[in-house]
CSV table of C-alpha atoms in Angstrom, one decimal:
chain,number,residue,atom,x,y,z
A,286,UNK,CA,-42.0,86.8,64.2
A,287,UNK,CA,-43.5,83.9,62.4
A,288,UNK,CA,-41.7,82.2,59.3
A,289,UNK,CA,-43.1,82.4,55.9
A,290,UNK,CA,-44.2,78.9,56.3
A,291,UNK,CA,-46.5,79.5,59.4
A,292,UNK,CA,-47.6,82.9,57.6
A,293,UNK,CA,-49.2,81.1,54.7
A,294,UNK,CA,-51.4,78.4,54.2
A,295,UNK,CA,-54.3,76.8,51.8
A,296,UNK,CA,-56.7,79.5,53.6
A,297,UNK,CA,-54.5,82.3,52.6
A,298,UNK,CA,-55.6,80.9,49.1
A,299,UNK,CA,-59.1,80.8,49.9
A,300,UNK,CA,-59.2,84.3,51.0
A,301,UNK,CA,-57.4,85.4,48.1
A,302,UNK,CA,-59.8,83.9,45.8
A,303,UNK,CA,-62.6,85.6,47.3
A,304,UNK,CA,-60.7,88.9,46.9
A,305,UNK,CA,-59.8,88.6,43.4
A,306,UNK,CA,-63.2,86.8,41.9
A,307,UNK,CA,-64.6,90.5,41.1
A,308,UNK,CA,-61.6,91.3,38.9
A,309,UNK,CA,-59.9,87.8,37.9
A,310,UNK,CA,-61.1,85.4,35.1
A,311,UNK,CA,-61.5,82.0,36.3
A,312,UNK,CA,-59.7,80.0,33.2
A,313,UNK,CA,-60.2,76.7,31.7
A,314,UNK,CA,-59.1,73.4,31.7
A,315,UNK,CA,-58.0,71.6,28.5
A,316,UNK,CA,-58.3,67.9,28.7
A,317,UNK,CA,-55.7,66.1,25.8
A,318,UNK,CA,-54.1,63.0,24.9
A,319,UNK,CA,-50.8,63.3,23.1
A,320,UNK,CA,-48.2,60.9,22.5
A,321,UNK,CA,-51.0,58.5,24.0
A,322,UNK,CA,-50.6,60.3,27.3
A,323,UNK,CA,-53.6,62.1,29.2
A,324,UNK,CA,-52.6,65.6,30.5
A,325,UNK,CA,-54.8,68.6,31.6
A,326,UNK,CA,-53.4,72.0,30.4
A,327,UNK,CA,-54.5,75.1,32.8
A,328,UNK,CA,-55.0,78.2,30.4
A,329,UNK,CA,-53.8,80.7,32.4
A,330,UNK,CA,-52.6,82.6,29.4
A,331,UNK,CA,-56.1,83.6,28.9
A,332,UNK,CA,-55.9,85.6,32.1
A,333,UNK,CA,-56.4,89.4,31.8
A,334,UNK,CA,-53.2,91.2,31.3
A,335,UNK,CA,-52.1,87.6,29.4
A,336,UNK,CA,-50.6,85.7,32.6
A,337,UNK,CA,-51.3,84.2,36.1
A,338,UNK,CA,-49.4,87.3,37.3
A,339,UNK,CA,-52.4,89.4,37.7
A,340,UNK,CA,-53.8,87.4,40.6
A,341,UNK,CA,-50.8,88.0,43.0
A,342,UNK,CA,-50.8,91.6,42.0
A,343,UNK,CA,-54.5,91.8,42.7
A,344,UNK,CA,-54.2,90.1,46.0
A,345,UNK,CA,-51.4,92.2,47.3
A,346,UNK,CA,-53.1,95.4,46.2
A,347,UNK,CA,-56.7,94.1,47.8
A,348,UNK,CA,-55.3,92.9,51.3
A,349,UNK,CA,-55.4,96.5,52.9
A,350,UNK,CA,-56.0,99.9,52.1
A,351,UNK,CA,-55.5,100.8,48.6
A,352,UNK,CA,-52.2,103.0,48.1
A,353,UNK,CA,-52.2,106.2,46.0
A,354,UNK,CA,-49.3,105.0,43.7
A,355,UNK,CA,-48.1,101.4,43.2
A,356,UNK,CA,-44.2,100.8,41.9
A,357,UNK,CA,-43.4,97.5,40.5
A,358,UNK,CA,-40.2,96.1,38.9
A,359,UNK,CA,-40.3,93.4,36.0
A,360,UNK,CA,-38.8,91.7,33.4
A,361,UNK,CA,-42.6,92.2,31.8
A,362,UNK,CA,-45.2,89.9,33.0
A,363,UNK,CA,-45.7,91.3,36.8
A,364,UNK,CA,-45.5,94.7,35.3
A,365,UNK,CA,-48.4,94.3,32.8
A,366,UNK,CA,-50.2,92.6,35.7
A,367,UNK,CA,-49.8,95.5,38.4
A,368,UNK,CA,-50.4,98.2,35.4
A,369,UNK,CA,-53.8,96.0,34.8
A,370,UNK,CA,-54.7,95.6,38.5
A,371,UNK,CA,-54.2,99.2,39.1
A,372,UNK,CA,-56.2,100.3,36.4
A,373,UNK,CA,-59.2,98.1,37.3
A,374,UNK,CA,-58.8,99.5,41.0
A,375,UNK,CA,-58.4,103.1,40.1
A,376,UNK,CA,-54.8,103.8,41.3
A,377,UNK,CA,-51.7,104.9,39.6
A,378,UNK,CA,-48.4,102.8,38.9
A,379,UNK,CA,-44.8,103.0,37.9
A,380,UNK,CA,-43.2,99.9,36.4
A,381,UNK,CA,-39.7,99.5,36.4
A,382,UNK,CA,-38.0,97.1,33.8
A,383,UNK,CA,-34.5,96.1,32.5
A,384,UNK,CA,-33.2,97.5,29.0
A,385,UNK,CA,-33.7,93.7,27.7
A,386,UNK,CA,-37.8,93.8,28.4
A,387,UNK,CA,-39.2,92.2,25.1
A,388,UNK,CA,-41.1,95.0,22.8
A,389,UNK,CA,-44.3,93.3,23.5
A,390,UNK,CA,-44.5,93.7,26.7
A,391,UNK,CA,-43.0,97.2,27.3
A,392,UNK,CA,-45.8,98.1,25.0
A,393,UNK,CA,-48.6,96.4,26.8
A,394,UNK,CA,-47.5,98.0,30.3
A,395,UNK,CA,-47.6,101.2,28.8
A,396,UNK,CA,-50.8,100.5,27.0
A,397,UNK,CA,-52.4,99.5,30.3
A,398,UNK,CA,-51.8,102.9,31.7
A,399,UNK,CA,-48.8,102.5,33.7
A,400,UNK,CA,-45.6,104.8,33.4
A,401,UNK,CA,-42.7,102.5,32.1
A,402,UNK,CA,-39.1,103.0,33.2
A,403,UNK,CA,-36.5,101.3,31.6
A,404,UNK,CA,-33.7,100.9,33.9
A,405,UNK,CA,-30.6,98.6,34.1
A,406,UNK,CA,-29.5,95.4,32.4
A,407,UNK,CA,-31.3,92.9,34.6
A,408,UNK,CA,-34.2,92.7,36.5
A,409,UNK,CA,-32.0,92.7,40.0
A,410,UNK,CA,-31.3,96.2,38.7
A,411,UNK,CA,-34.5,97.7,37.8
A,412,UNK,CA,-35.9,96.0,41.3
A,413,UNK,CA,-33.3,98.2,43.2
A,414,UNK,CA,-34.4,101.6,41.4
A,415,UNK,CA,-38.0,100.7,41.9
A,416,UNK,CA,-37.4,100.0,45.6
A,417,UNK,CA,-35.9,103.4,46.1
A,418,UNK,CA,-38.4,105.0,43.8
A,419,UNK,CA,-41.2,103.6,46.1
A,420,UNK,CA,-39.5,104.7,49.5
A,421,UNK,CA,-42.1,107.9,49.5
A,422,UNK,CA,-45.0,108.6,51.3
A,423,UNK,CA,-48.5,107.4,49.4
A,424,UNK,CA,-46.1,104.7,47.4
A,425,UNK,CA,-46.1,100.8,47.5
A,426,UNK,CA,-43.4,98.8,46.1
A,427,UNK,CA,-45.0,95.4,44.8
A,428,UNK,CA,-42.6,92.7,44.7
A,429,UNK,CA,-43.2,90.5,41.8
A,430,UNK,CA,-42.7,86.9,43.7
A,431,UNK,CA,-41.5,87.7,47.4
A,432,UNK,CA,-44.5,89.2,49.2
A,433,UNK,CA,-46.8,86.8,51.1
A,434,UNK,CA,-50.0,88.1,49.5
A,435,UNK,CA,-48.6,87.4,46.1
A,436,UNK,CA,-47.7,84.1,46.7
A,437,UNK,CA,-51.5,83.6,48.1
A,438,UNK,CA,-52.8,85.1,44.9
A,439,UNK,CA,-50.7,83.1,42.7
A,440,UNK,CA,-52.2,79.9,44.5
A,441,UNK,CA,-55.3,80.6,43.3
A,442,UNK,CA,-54.5,78.9,39.9
A,443,UNK,CA,-54.0,75.7,41.5
A,444,UNK,CA,-57.2,76.0,44.0
A,445,UNK,CA,-59.1,75.9,40.6
A,446,UNK,CA,-57.5,73.0,39.2
A,447,UNK,CA,-58.3,71.2,42.2
A,448,UNK,CA,-61.9,72.2,42.1
A,449,UNK,CA,-62.4,71.7,38.6
A,450,UNK,CA,-60.6,68.4,38.1
A,451,UNK,CA,-59.9,66.6,41.6
A,452,UNK,CA,-58.6,63.6,39.8
A,453,UNK,CA,-55.4,65.4,39.3
A,454,UNK,CA,-52.6,64.0,40.9
A,455,UNK,CA,-49.7,66.0,39.7
A,456,UNK,CA,-49.4,69.7,39.1
A,457,UNK,CA,-46.4,71.2,37.1
A,458,UNK,CA,-45.5,75.0,37.0
A,459,UNK,CA,-42.7,77.1,35.6
A,460,UNK,CA,-40.4,78.7,38.2
A,461,UNK,CA,-38.9,81.9,38.2
A,462,UNK,CA,-38.7,83.6,41.7
A,463,UNK,CA,-40.8,81.0,42.9
A,464,UNK,CA,-44.4,82.6,43.6
A,465,UNK,CA,-46.3,80.4,41.5
A,466,UNK,CA,-44.7,77.4,42.4
A,467,UNK,CA,-45.0,78.0,46.2
A,468,UNK,CA,-48.8,79.3,45.6
A,469,UNK,CA,-49.3,75.7,43.6
A,470,UNK,CA,-47.9,74.0,46.6
A,471,UNK,CA,-50.1,75.8,49.1
A,472,UNK,CA,-53.3,75.2,47.1
A,473,UNK,CA,-52.6,71.5,46.1
A,474,UNK,CA,-54.0,69.8,48.9
A,475,UNK,CA,-51.7,67.0,49.1
A,476,UNK,CA,-51.0,66.5,45.1
A,477,UNK,CA,-47.4,66.1,44.0
A,478,UNK,CA,-45.9,69.8,42.7
A,479,UNK,CA,-43.2,69.8,40.0
A,480,UNK,CA,-41.5,73.3,39.3
A,481,UNK,CA,-39.6,73.4,36.1
A,482,UNK,CA,-36.7,75.7,35.3
A,483,UNK,CA,-34.9,76.6,32.3
A,484,UNK,CA,-31.4,74.8,32.4
A,485,UNK,CA,-29.8,78.0,32.5
A,486,UNK,CA,-32.5,80.0,34.9
A,487,UNK,CA,-32.6,77.5,37.5
A,488,UNK,CA,-32.5,79.7,40.8
A,489,UNK,CA,-34.8,77.5,42.5
A,490,UNK,CA,-33.0,74.2,41.8
A,491,UNK,CA,-29.7,76.0,43.0
A,492,UNK,CA,-31.6,77.2,46.1
A,493,UNK,CA,-33.0,73.5,46.9
A,494,UNK,CA,-29.2,72.1,46.5
A,495,UNK,CA,-28.0,74.7,48.7
A,496,UNK,CA,-30.6,74.6,51.3
A,497,UNK,CA,-31.3,78.3,50.9
A,498,UNK,CA,-31.7,81.1,48.3
A,499,UNK,CA,-28.2,81.5,46.4
A,500,UNK,CA,-27.6,83.8,43.3
A,501,UNK,CA,-27.5,82.0,39.8
A,502,UNK,CA,-27.0,82.9,36.6
A,503,UNK,CA,-29.6,84.0,34.2
A,504,UNK,CA,-29.5,82.8,30.3
A,505,UNK,CA,-32.6,81.5,28.9
A,506,UNK,CA,-35.1,82.3,26.1
A,507,UNK,CA,-37.5,82.3,28.7
A,508,UNK,CA,-35.4,84.6,31.0
A,509,UNK,CA,-37.9,87.5,30.7
A,510,UNK,CA,-40.6,85.5,32.8
A,511,UNK,CA,-38.1,83.0,34.4
A,512,UNK,CA,-35.2,85.1,34.5
A,513,UNK,CA,-34.9,85.8,38.5
A,514,UNK,CA,-31.3,85.3,39.8
A,515,UNK,CA,-32.4,84.6,43.3
A,516,UNK,CA,-35.4,82.6,44.4
A,517,UNK,CA,-37.5,84.8,47.0
A,518,UNK,CA,-37.0,83.9,50.8
A,519,UNK,CA,-41.1,83.5,51.2
A,520,UNK,CA,-41.5,81.0,48.0
A,521,UNK,CA,-38.2,79.0,49.4
A,522,UNK,CA,-39.7,78.4,52.6
A,523,UNK,CA,-43.1,77.0,51.3
A,524,UNK,CA,-41.4,75.0,48.6
A,525,UNK,CA,-38.9,73.6,50.8
A,526,UNK,CA,-41.6,72.8,53.5
A,527,UNK,CA,-43.8,71.1,50.8
A,528,UNK,CA,-41.5,69.0,49.3
A,529,UNK,CA,-41.9,70.5,45.7
A,530,UNK,CA,-39.9,68.6,43.2
A,531,UNK,CA,-37.3,70.5,40.6
A,532,UNK,CA,-36.7,69.9,37.1
A,533,UNK,CA,-34.6,71.2,34.3
A,534,UNK,CA,-35.3,71.4,30.8
A,535,UNK,CA,-33.3,73.2,27.9
A,536,UNK,CA,-33.9,75.8,25.6
A,537,UNK,CA,-34.8,73.6,22.4
A,538,UNK,CA,-36.7,71.4,24.5
A,539,UNK,CA,-38.5,74.7,25.6
A,540,UNK,CA,-39.2,76.0,21.8
A,541,UNK,CA,-39.9,72.7,20.5
A,542,UNK,CA,-42.8,72.4,23.7
A,543,UNK,CA,-43.9,75.9,22.6
A,544,UNK,CA,-44.3,74.8,19.2
A,545,UNK,CA,-45.6,71.7,19.5
A,546,UNK,CA,-48.5,73.5,21.8
A,547,UNK,CA,-49.2,75.4,18.7
A,548,UNK,CA,-49.4,72.6,16.3
A,549,UNK,CA,-51.5,70.1,18.5
A,550,UNK,CA,-53.9,72.9,20.0
A,551,UNK,CA,-53.2,76.4,17.9
A,552,UNK,CA,-52.1,77.7,21.5
A,553,UNK,CA,-49.8,80.5,21.2
A,554,UNK,CA,-47.6,81.3,24.2
A,555,UNK,CA,-44.4,82.9,25.2
A,556,UNK,CA,-41.6,80.3,25.7
A,557,UNK,CA,-41.8,80.4,29.9
A,558,UNK,CA,-45.2,79.0,29.3
A,559,UNK,CA,-44.0,76.1,27.3
A,560,UNK,CA,-41.7,74.9,30.3
A,561,UNK,CA,-43.7,72.6,32.1
A,562,UNK,CA,-45.2,71.0,28.6
A,563,UNK,CA,-41.3,70.8,28.0
A,564,UNK,CA,-40.8,68.4,31.1
A,565,UNK,CA,-43.9,66.5,30.5
A,566,UNK,CA,-42.7,65.8,27.3
A,567,UNK,CA,-39.6,64.6,28.3
A,568,UNK,CA,-41.3,61.9,31.1
A,569,UNK,CA,-40.5,64.1,33.7
A,570,UNK,CA,-43.5,65.0,35.1
A,571,UNK,CA,-44.7,61.7,37.0
A,572,UNK,CA,-48.4,60.9,37.6
A,573,UNK,CA,-51.5,59.2,35.9
A,574,UNK,CA,-53.3,62.4,35.4
A,575,UNK,CA,-51.2,65.5,35.5
A,576,UNK,CA,-52.2,69.3,34.9
A,577,UNK,CA,-49.7,71.5,33.2
A,578,UNK,CA,-50.2,75.5,34.1
A,579,UNK,CA,-49.6,77.3,30.7
A,580,UNK,CA,-49.0,80.5,32.6
A,581,UNK,CA,-48.4,83.1,30.1
A,582,UNK,CA,-48.7,84.8,26.6
A,583,UNK,CA,-47.1,88.1,26.4
A,584,UNK,CA,-45.0,87.4,23.3
A,585,UNK,CA,-45.0,88.3,19.6
A,586,UNK,CA,-43.8,85.4,18.0
A,587,UNK,CA,-44.5,82.9,14.5
A,588,UNK,CA,-44.1,79.1,14.8
A,589,UNK,CA,-40.5,77.6,13.8
């Protein structure tokens, strides 16, 4: 059997882009100067379903015959993406979420037409229940990040960046389970990739230090989107092979960055989407022309 690094390449990302093009939006870039430094923002929070997750969900569902029913587990964004993709493709969906799911995300999952099931205190507990529920015929469990088709779909974000701004030399992405960061590495065409995590949601950082995926604690204002307790095997293999850098930011930096996005650009996003911007503000994202993926906006909030 091929290893995940041999299974996935930029070719898979290009195929994913062709599959999802009729359904996903091509999101814009914003060219800014902040603190006398130039930076590009990839406005992926404008994607259908409010986050990049739609791309991976669509690619996974379109990579073979459509299933009658799709089951997912999510802290919120993947579930909303699966619910939206299922509605677009005419299939039914059930989404398992932990009891801690933000109300805004739960409300939107149900509004998109999926059946919502609250189970357990953590994503891992919700995922275990979802996997069991998908064991029957005609059902498919769609993992939020440890699935090659999902990773390839997420890579279409970076593919658009490279096509629209070939002068970009660094791409920074928030990392939870690793799907977006891994997809970014596949599509970066040799550019530096920086994966940014909250200080206390650091499963990729810990895995890179250990040389393999390990269990990590989950405790951050961004945990609903970056709260994987263990990086996926497939994303980890891709990220390790591409020598992706890992950067940590604390919750105070994340919230300041979120509010700065509002003050500078009137961009209102959830905390996880501000994670790369927090790292850039702190001088932790190198490059003459970096691009930061602003990945999602599924939260109800007001500036502090």
